[in-house]
PDB file of C-alpha atoms in Angstrom:
ATOM      1  CA  MET D 135       0.000   0.000   0.000  1.00  0.00           C
ATOM      2  CA  PRO D 136       1.495   3.417  -0.920  1.00  0.00           C
ATOM      3  CA  ALA D 137       2.302   5.797   1.875  1.00  0.00           C
ATOM      4  CA  THR D 138      -0.266   8.507   2.500  1.00  0.00           C
ATOM      5  CA  SER D 139       0.992  11.947   1.513  1.00  0.00           C
ATOM      6  CA  PRO D 140       0.919  14.473   4.323  1.00  0.00           C
ATOM      7  CA  ALA D 141      -1.650  17.233   4.050  1.00  0.00           C
ATOM      8  CA  PRO D 142      -0.262  20.366   2.410  1.00  0.00           C
ATOM      9  CA  LEU D 143       0.821  23.071   4.824  1.00  0.00           C
ATOM     10  CA  THR D 144      -1.768  25.787   5.408  1.00  0.00           C
ATOM     11  CA  VAL D 145      -1.048  28.605   7.837  1.00  0.00           C
ATOM     12  CA  GLY D 146      -3.793  30.953   8.958  1.00  0.00           C
ATOM     13  CA  PHE D 147      -3.094  34.566   9.851  1.00  0.00           C
ATOM     14  CA  ASP D 148      -5.238  37.157  11.552  1.00  0.00           C
ATOM     15  CA  LEU D 149      -5.158  40.580   9.856  1.00  0.00           C
ATOM     16  CA  ASP D 150      -5.493  43.511  12.275  1.00  0.00           C
ATOM     17  CA  MET D 151      -2.392  43.940  14.454  1.00  0.00           C
ATOM     18  CA  THR D 152      -1.016  40.596  13.246  1.00  0.00           C
ATOM     19  CA  LEU D 153      -0.158  41.265   9.606  1.00  0.00           C
ATOM     20  CA  LEU D 154      -1.128  44.943   9.399  1.00  0.00           C
ATOM     21  CA  ASP D 155      -1.042  47.917  11.754  1.00  0.00           C
ATOM     22  CA  THR D 156      -4.557  49.102  11.030  1.00  0.00           C
ATOM     23  CA  ARG D 157      -4.843  51.425  14.031  1.00  0.00           C
ATOM     24  CA  PRO D 158      -4.288  54.729  12.174  1.00  0.00           C
ATOM     25  CA  GLY D 159      -6.880  53.890   9.528  1.00  0.00           C
ATOM     26  CA  ILE D 160      -9.440  52.631  12.012  1.00  0.00           C
ATOM     27  CA  HIS D 161      -8.884  55.728  14.141  1.00  0.00           C
ATOM     28  CA  ALA D 162      -9.458  57.983  11.137  1.00  0.00           C
ATOM     29  CA  THR D 163     -12.588  56.078  10.121  1.00  0.00           C
ATOM     30  CA  TYR D 164     -14.177  56.343  13.553  1.00  0.00           C
ATOM     31  CA  ARG D 165     -13.411  60.068  13.655  1.00  0.00           C
ATOM     32  CA  ALA D 166     -15.091  60.476  10.283  1.00  0.00           C
ATOM     33  CA  LEU D 167     -18.127  58.467  11.432  1.00  0.00           C
ATOM     34  CA  SER D 168     -18.328  60.543  14.609  1.00  0.00           C
ATOM     35  CA  ALA D 169     -18.167  63.814  12.686  1.00  0.00           C
ATOM     36  CA  GLU D 170     -20.778  62.704  10.171  1.00  0.00           C
ATOM     37  CA  THR D 171     -23.288  61.359  12.701  1.00  0.00           C
ATOM     38  CA  GLY D 172     -22.664  63.799  15.549  1.00  0.00           C
ATOM     39  CA  THR D 173     -22.133  60.815  17.872  1.00  0.00           C
ATOM     40  CA  HIS D 174     -19.233  60.894  20.318  1.00  0.00           C
ATOM     41  CA  ILE D 175     -16.779  58.047  19.670  1.00  0.00           C
ATOM     42  CA  ASP D 176     -13.513  57.797  21.579  1.00  0.00           C
ATOM     43  CA  ALA D 177     -11.315  56.664  18.693  1.00  0.00           C
ATOM     44  CA  ASP D 178      -8.240  56.608  20.948  1.00  0.00           C
ATOM     45  CA  LEU D 179      -9.955  54.032  23.152  1.00  0.00           C
ATOM     46  CA  VAL D 180     -11.305  51.991  20.243  1.00  0.00           C
ATOM     47  CA  VAL D 181      -7.874  51.301  18.748  1.00  0.00           C
ATOM     48  CA  THR D 182      -6.615  49.864  22.044  1.00  0.00           C
ATOM     49  CA  ARG D 183      -9.095  46.977  21.879  1.00  0.00           C
ATOM     50  CA  LEU D 184      -9.187  45.799  18.271  1.00  0.00           C
ATOM     51  CA  GLY D 185     -10.164  42.205  17.624  1.00  0.00           C
ATOM     52  CA  PRO D 186     -13.808  41.598  18.525  1.00  0.00           C
ATOM     53  CA  PRO D 187     -16.506  42.103  15.871  1.00  0.00           C
ATOM     54  CA  LEU D 188     -17.232  45.610  14.596  1.00  0.00           C
ATOM     55  CA  LEU D 189     -20.850  45.204  15.679  1.00  0.00           C
ATOM     56  CA  ASP D 190     -19.768  44.850  19.305  1.00  0.00           C
ATOM     57  CA  GLU D 191     -17.732  48.063  19.169  1.00  0.00           C
ATOM     58  CA  ILE D 192     -20.398  50.089  17.384  1.00  0.00           C
ATOM     59  CA  ARG D 193     -22.909  49.107  20.064  1.00  0.00           C
ATOM     60  CA  ASN D 194     -20.775  50.965  22.599  1.00  0.00           C
ATOM     61  CA  TRP D 195     -21.556  54.264  20.858  1.00  0.00           C
ATOM     62  CA  PHE D 196     -24.905  53.982  19.070  1.00  0.00           C
ATOM     63  CA  PRO D 197     -28.404  52.985  20.240  1.00  0.00           C
ATOM     64  CA  GLU D 198     -29.498  49.590  18.973  1.00  0.00           C
ATOM     65  CA  ALA D 199     -31.892  51.071  16.417  1.00  0.00           C
ATOM     66  CA  GLU D 200     -28.972  52.843  14.719  1.00  0.00           C
ATOM     67  CA  VAL D 201     -26.350  50.113  14.948  1.00  0.00           C
ATOM     68  CA  GLU D 202     -26.882  48.437  11.585  1.00  0.00           C
ATOM     69  CA  ARG D 203     -26.837  51.739   9.706  1.00  0.00           C
ATOM     70  CA  ALA D 204     -23.710  52.840  11.587  1.00  0.00           C
ATOM     71  CA  VAL D 205     -21.917  49.571  10.769  1.00  0.00           C
ATOM     72  CA  ASN D 206     -22.718  49.919   7.074  1.00  0.00           C
ATOM     73  CA  ARG D 207     -21.606  53.543   6.991  1.00  0.00           C
ATOM     74  CA  TYR D 208     -18.397  52.711   8.842  1.00  0.00           C
ATOM     75  CA  ARG D 209     -17.552  50.115   6.208  1.00  0.00           C
ATOM     76  CA  GLU D 210     -18.154  52.649   3.446  1.00  0.00           C
ATOM     77  CA  LEU D 211     -16.048  55.342   5.137  1.00  0.00           C
ATOM     78  CA  TYR D 212     -13.331  52.789   5.794  1.00  0.00           C
ATOM     79  CA  ARG D 213     -12.446  52.661   2.103  1.00  0.00           C
ATOM     80  CA  ASP D 214     -11.814  56.406   2.045  1.00  0.00           C
ATOM     81  CA  HIS D 215      -9.825  56.644   5.270  1.00  0.00           C
ATOM     82  CA  ALA D 216      -8.189  53.362   6.251  1.00  0.00           C
ATOM     83  CA  PHE D 217      -5.996  51.996   3.500  1.00  0.00           C
ATOM     84  CA  ALA D 218      -3.452  54.772   2.950  1.00  0.00           C
ATOM     85  CA  PRO D 219      -2.178  54.997   6.562  1.00  0.00           C
ATOM     86  CA  THR D 220      -2.051  51.223   7.091  1.00  0.00           C
ATOM     87  CA  VAL D 221       1.319  49.467   6.857  1.00  0.00           C
ATOM     88  CA  PRO D 222       2.481  45.862   7.289  1.00  0.00           C
ATOM     89  CA  LEU D 223       3.799  45.079  10.742  1.00  0.00           C
ATOM     90  CA  PRO D 224       7.473  44.115  11.150  1.00  0.00           C
ATOM     91  CA  GLY D 225       8.084  40.664   9.725  1.00  0.00           C
ATOM     92  CA  ALA D 226       4.705  40.346   7.996  1.00  0.00           C
ATOM     93  CA  ARG D 227       6.081  39.990   4.486  1.00  0.00           C
ATOM     94  CA  ALA D 228       8.796  37.586   5.608  1.00  0.00           C
ATOM     95  CA  ALA D 229       6.240  35.480   7.501  1.00  0.00           C
ATOM     96  CA  VAL D 230       4.074  35.066   4.413  1.00  0.00           C
ATOM     97  CA  GLU D 231       7.148  34.312   2.296  1.00  0.00           C
ATOM     98  CA  ALA D 232       8.288  31.711   4.826  1.00  0.00           C
ATOM     99  CA  VAL D 233       5.036  29.796   4.388  1.00  0.00           C
ATOM    100  CA  ARG D 234       5.444  29.948   0.613  1.00  0.00           C
ATOM    101  CA  ALA D 235       9.067  28.762   0.901  1.00  0.00           C
ATOM    102  CA  HIS D 236       7.751  25.572   2.516  1.00  0.00           C
ATOM    103  CA  GLY D 237       5.230  25.082  -0.286  1.00  0.00           C
ATOM    104  CA  GLY D 238       2.404  26.191   1.951  1.00  0.00           C
ATOM    105  CA  ARG D 239      -0.823  28.124   1.560  1.00  0.00           C
ATOM    106  CA  VAL D 240      -1.679  31.359   3.361  1.00  0.00           C
ATOM    107  CA  ALA D 241      -5.214  31.790   4.695  1.00  0.00           C
ATOM    108  CA  VAL D 242      -6.158  35.153   6.180  1.00  0.00           C
ATOM    109  CA  ILE D 243      -8.965  34.523   8.666  1.00  0.00           C
ATOM    110  CA  THR D 244     -10.165  37.801  10.123  1.00  0.00           C
ATOM    111  CA  GLY D 245     -12.970  39.536  11.914  1.00  0.00           C
ATOM    112  CA  LYS D 246     -12.827  42.369   9.395  1.00  0.00           C
ATOM    113  CA  TYR D 247     -15.473  42.846   6.709  1.00  0.00           C
ATOM    114  CA  GLU D 248     -14.176  40.562   3.978  1.00  0.00           C
ATOM    115  CA  PRO D 249     -14.222  42.985   1.002  1.00  0.00           C
ATOM    116  CA  ASN D 250     -12.236  45.523   3.027  1.00  0.00           C
ATOM    117  CA  ALA D 251      -9.824  42.837   4.207  1.00  0.00           C
ATOM    118  CA  ARG D 252      -9.103  41.924   0.594  1.00  0.00           C
ATOM    119  CA  LEU D 253      -8.524  45.570  -0.314  1.00  0.00           C
ATOM    120  CA  HIS D 254      -6.201  45.970   2.676  1.00  0.00           C
ATOM    121  CA  LEU D 255      -4.037  43.069   1.540  1.00  0.00           C
ATOM    122  CA  GLU D 256      -3.978  44.356  -2.021  1.00  0.00           C
ATOM    123  CA  HIS D 257      -2.957  47.832  -0.879  1.00  0.00           C
ATOM    124  CA  ALA D 258      -0.226  46.380   1.345  1.00  0.00           C
ATOM    125  CA  GLY D 259       1.063  44.070  -1.380  1.00  0.00           C
ATOM    126  CA  LEU D 260       0.441  40.896   0.631  1.00  0.00           C
ATOM    127  CA  GLU D 261      -0.993  37.887  -1.189  1.00  0.00           C
ATOM    128  CA  ALA D 262      -3.187  35.269   0.440  1.00  0.00           C
ATOM    129  CA  ASP D 263      -4.581  32.096  -1.098  1.00  0.00           C
ATOM    130  CA  THR D 264      -7.763  32.436   0.930  1.00  0.00           C
ATOM    131  CA  VAL D 265      -9.364  35.413   2.685  1.00  0.00           C
ATOM    132  CA  ILE D 266     -12.361  34.879   4.948  1.00  0.00           C
ATOM    133  CA  GLY D 267     -13.836  37.716   6.985  1.00  0.00           C
ATOM    134  CA  ASP D 268     -16.503  38.499   9.563  1.00  0.00           C
ATOM    135  CA  LEU D 269     -15.336  35.738  11.923  1.00  0.00           C
ATOM    136  CA  TRP D 270     -14.449  35.680  15.584  1.00  0.00           C
ATOM    137  CA  ALA D 271     -13.085  33.133  18.073  1.00  0.00           C
ATOM    138  CA  GLU D 272     -14.796  29.756  17.466  1.00  0.00           C
ATOM    139  CA  THR D 273     -16.042  30.764  14.005  1.00  0.00           C
ATOM    140  CA  LYS D 274     -12.448  31.484  13.044  1.00  0.00           C
ATOM    141  CA  GLY D 275     -11.697  27.960  14.191  1.00  0.00           C
ATOM    142  CA  GLU D 276     -14.385  26.557  11.912  1.00  0.00           C
ATOM    143  CA  ALA D 277     -12.849  28.359   8.916  1.00  0.00           C
ATOM    144  CA  LEU D 278      -9.367  27.189   9.882  1.00  0.00           C
ATOM    145  CA  ARG D 279     -10.574  23.595  10.083  1.00  0.00           C
ATOM    146  CA  ALA D 280     -12.428  23.875   6.763  1.00  0.00           C
ATOM    147  CA  ASN D 281      -9.229  25.109   5.102  1.00  0.00           C
ATOM    148  CA  GLY D 282      -7.014  22.463   6.688  1.00  0.00           C
ATOM    149  CA  ALA D 283      -4.915  24.997   8.596  1.00  0.00           C
ATOM    150  CA  SER D 284      -2.530  23.426  11.080  1.00  0.00           C
ATOM    151  CA  ILE D 285      -1.211  26.748  12.441  1.00  0.00           C
ATOM    152  CA  TYR D 286      -3.019  29.992  13.266  1.00  0.00           C
ATOM    153  CA  VAL D 287      -1.150  33.212  13.989  1.00  0.00           C
ATOM    154  CA  GLY D 288      -2.919  36.037  15.799  1.00  0.00           C
ATOM    155  CA  ASP D 289      -2.575  38.756  18.398  1.00  0.00           C
ATOM    156  CA  HIS D 290      -5.802  38.398  20.376  1.00  0.00           C
ATOM    157  CA  LEU D 291      -7.109  35.977  22.982  1.00  0.00           C
ATOM    158  CA  GLY D 292      -9.958  35.258  20.569  1.00  0.00           C
ATOM    159  CA  ASP D 293      -7.388  34.065  18.038  1.00  0.00           C
ATOM    160  CA  ILE D 294      -6.098  31.542  20.551  1.00  0.00           C
ATOM    161  CA  VAL D 295      -9.669  30.334  21.039  1.00  0.00           C
ATOM    162  CA  GLY D 296     -10.014  29.958  17.272  1.00  0.00           C
ATOM    163  CA  ALA D 297      -6.797  27.981  16.959  1.00  0.00           C
ATOM    164  CA  ARG D 298      -7.818  25.676  19.803  1.00  0.00           C
ATOM    165  CA  HIS D 299     -11.224  25.146  18.236  1.00  0.00           C
ATOM    166  CA  ALA D 300      -9.512  24.005  15.034  1.00  0.00           C
ATOM    167  CA  GLU D 301      -6.918  21.914  16.884  1.00  0.00           C
ATOM    168  CA  ALA D 302      -4.262  24.061  15.222  1.00  0.00           C
ATOM    169  CA  VAL D 303      -1.021  25.310  16.763  1.00  0.00           C
ATOM    170  CA  ALA D 304      -1.804  28.665  18.371  1.00  0.00           C
ATOM    171  CA  VAL D 305       0.996  31.113  17.586  1.00  0.00           C
ATOM    172  CA  ALA D 306       0.462  34.441  19.323  1.00  0.00           C
ATOM    173  CA  VAL D 307       2.263  37.691  18.558  1.00  0.00           C
ATOM    174  CA  ALA D 308       2.429  40.486  21.135  1.00  0.00           C
ATOM    175  CA  THR D 309       1.731  43.237  18.615  1.00  0.00           C
ATOM    176  CA  GLY D 310      -1.887  43.781  19.640  1.00  0.00           C
ATOM    177  CA  PRO D 311      -3.622  44.528  22.945  1.00  0.00           C
ATOM    178  CA  TYR D 312      -1.997  41.709  24.944  1.00  0.00           C
ATOM    179  CA  GLY D 313       1.523  41.176  26.188  1.00  0.00           C
ATOM    180  CA  VAL D 314       3.623  38.033  26.099  1.00  0.00           C
ATOM    181  CA  ASP D 315       2.628  36.873  29.587  1.00  0.00           C
ATOM    182  CA  GLU D 316      -1.099  37.352  28.951  1.00  0.00           C
ATOM    183  CA  LEU D 317      -0.944  35.445  25.673  1.00  0.00           C
ATOM    184  CA  ARG D 318       0.969  32.598  27.265  1.00  0.00           C
ATOM    185  CA  ALA D 319      -1.453  32.443  30.190  1.00  0.00           C
ATOM    186  CA  ALA D 320      -4.372  32.280  27.733  1.00  0.00           C
ATOM    187  CA  GLY D 321      -3.010  29.054  26.292  1.00  0.00           C
ATOM    188  CA  ALA D 322      -0.971  30.021  23.240  1.00  0.00           C
ATOM    189  CA  ASP D 323       1.376  27.223  22.181  1.00  0.00           C
ATOM    190  CA  VAL D 324       3.981  29.710  20.981  1.00  0.00           C
ATOM    191  CA  VAL D 325       4.364  33.390  21.852  1.00  0.00           C
ATOM    192  CA  LEU D 326       6.503  35.712  19.740  1.00  0.00           C
ATOM    193  CA  ALA D 327       7.225  39.383  20.290  1.00  0.00           C
ATOM    194  CA  ASP D 328       6.361  39.978  16.633  1.00  0.00           C
ATOM    195  CA  LEU D 329       6.437  38.236  13.261  1.00  0.00           C
ATOM    196  CA  THR D 330      10.146  38.779  12.698  1.00  0.00           C
ATOM    197  CA  ARG D 331      10.818  35.534  14.577  1.00  0.00           C
ATOM    198  CA  PHE D 332       8.122  33.550  12.766  1.00  0.00           C
ATOM    199  CA  PRO D 333      10.214  32.220   9.815  1.00  0.00           C
ATOM    200  CA  GLU D 334      12.812  30.787  12.203  1.00  0.00           C
ATOM    201  CA  TRP D 335      10.115  29.227  14.371  1.00  0.00           C
ATOM    202  CA  LEU D 336       8.335  27.748  11.335  1.00  0.00           C
ATOM    203  CA  ASP D 337      11.561  26.151  10.098  1.00  0.00           C
ATOM    204  CA  ARG D 338      12.074  24.483  13.487  1.00  0.00           C
ATOM    205  CA  HIS D 339       8.441  23.454  13.816  1.00  0.00           C
ATOM    206  CA  LEU D 340       8.325  21.789  10.415  1.00  0.00           C
ATOM    207  CA  ALA D 341      11.650  20.072  11.050  1.00  0.00           C
ATOM    208  CA  GLY D 342       9.974  18.346  13.969  1.00  0.00           C
TER     209      GLY D 342
END
């Protein structure tokens, strides 16, 4: 009987504060939404807690009857304000290239509105084989499992939950709202200061 070929490598990445520093663009978008609607939004506070779904954040500032309209308008304004100031985080390009060097696929699994996530990657010059948006925690895990991802890289505790749900290796980077100790305590398998160390770690991990 012929040996079974191992499954191809697929690595999942979160987007905000994992691959891209989206804080300046998100800050600008919330300021624009605040100015347009006359609703106070503390954009400085918002960018300290990126990760959970947009709907959850919008509910902090708008009454329930206005939430859906505010979410839709935010996503429209995002295209005018968010892409230009957003830059890849240190090591992001090298991390994606490291997966490719091992013959692997890159899946960006994010909570961001999927069309805007795709535009972000295009603007930043980062290529992904799969982009799936509007997911959080366990639903990220379902997408990871569906795409055969064995590793998920993220900056948030919800990303660790997603990796665990998919039985993938949870690689956490301390470039978002949580520090190394918090990420480790939350159950990450690997904690890196940022993505600059990811290619070296991936080489060792795949070597067994």
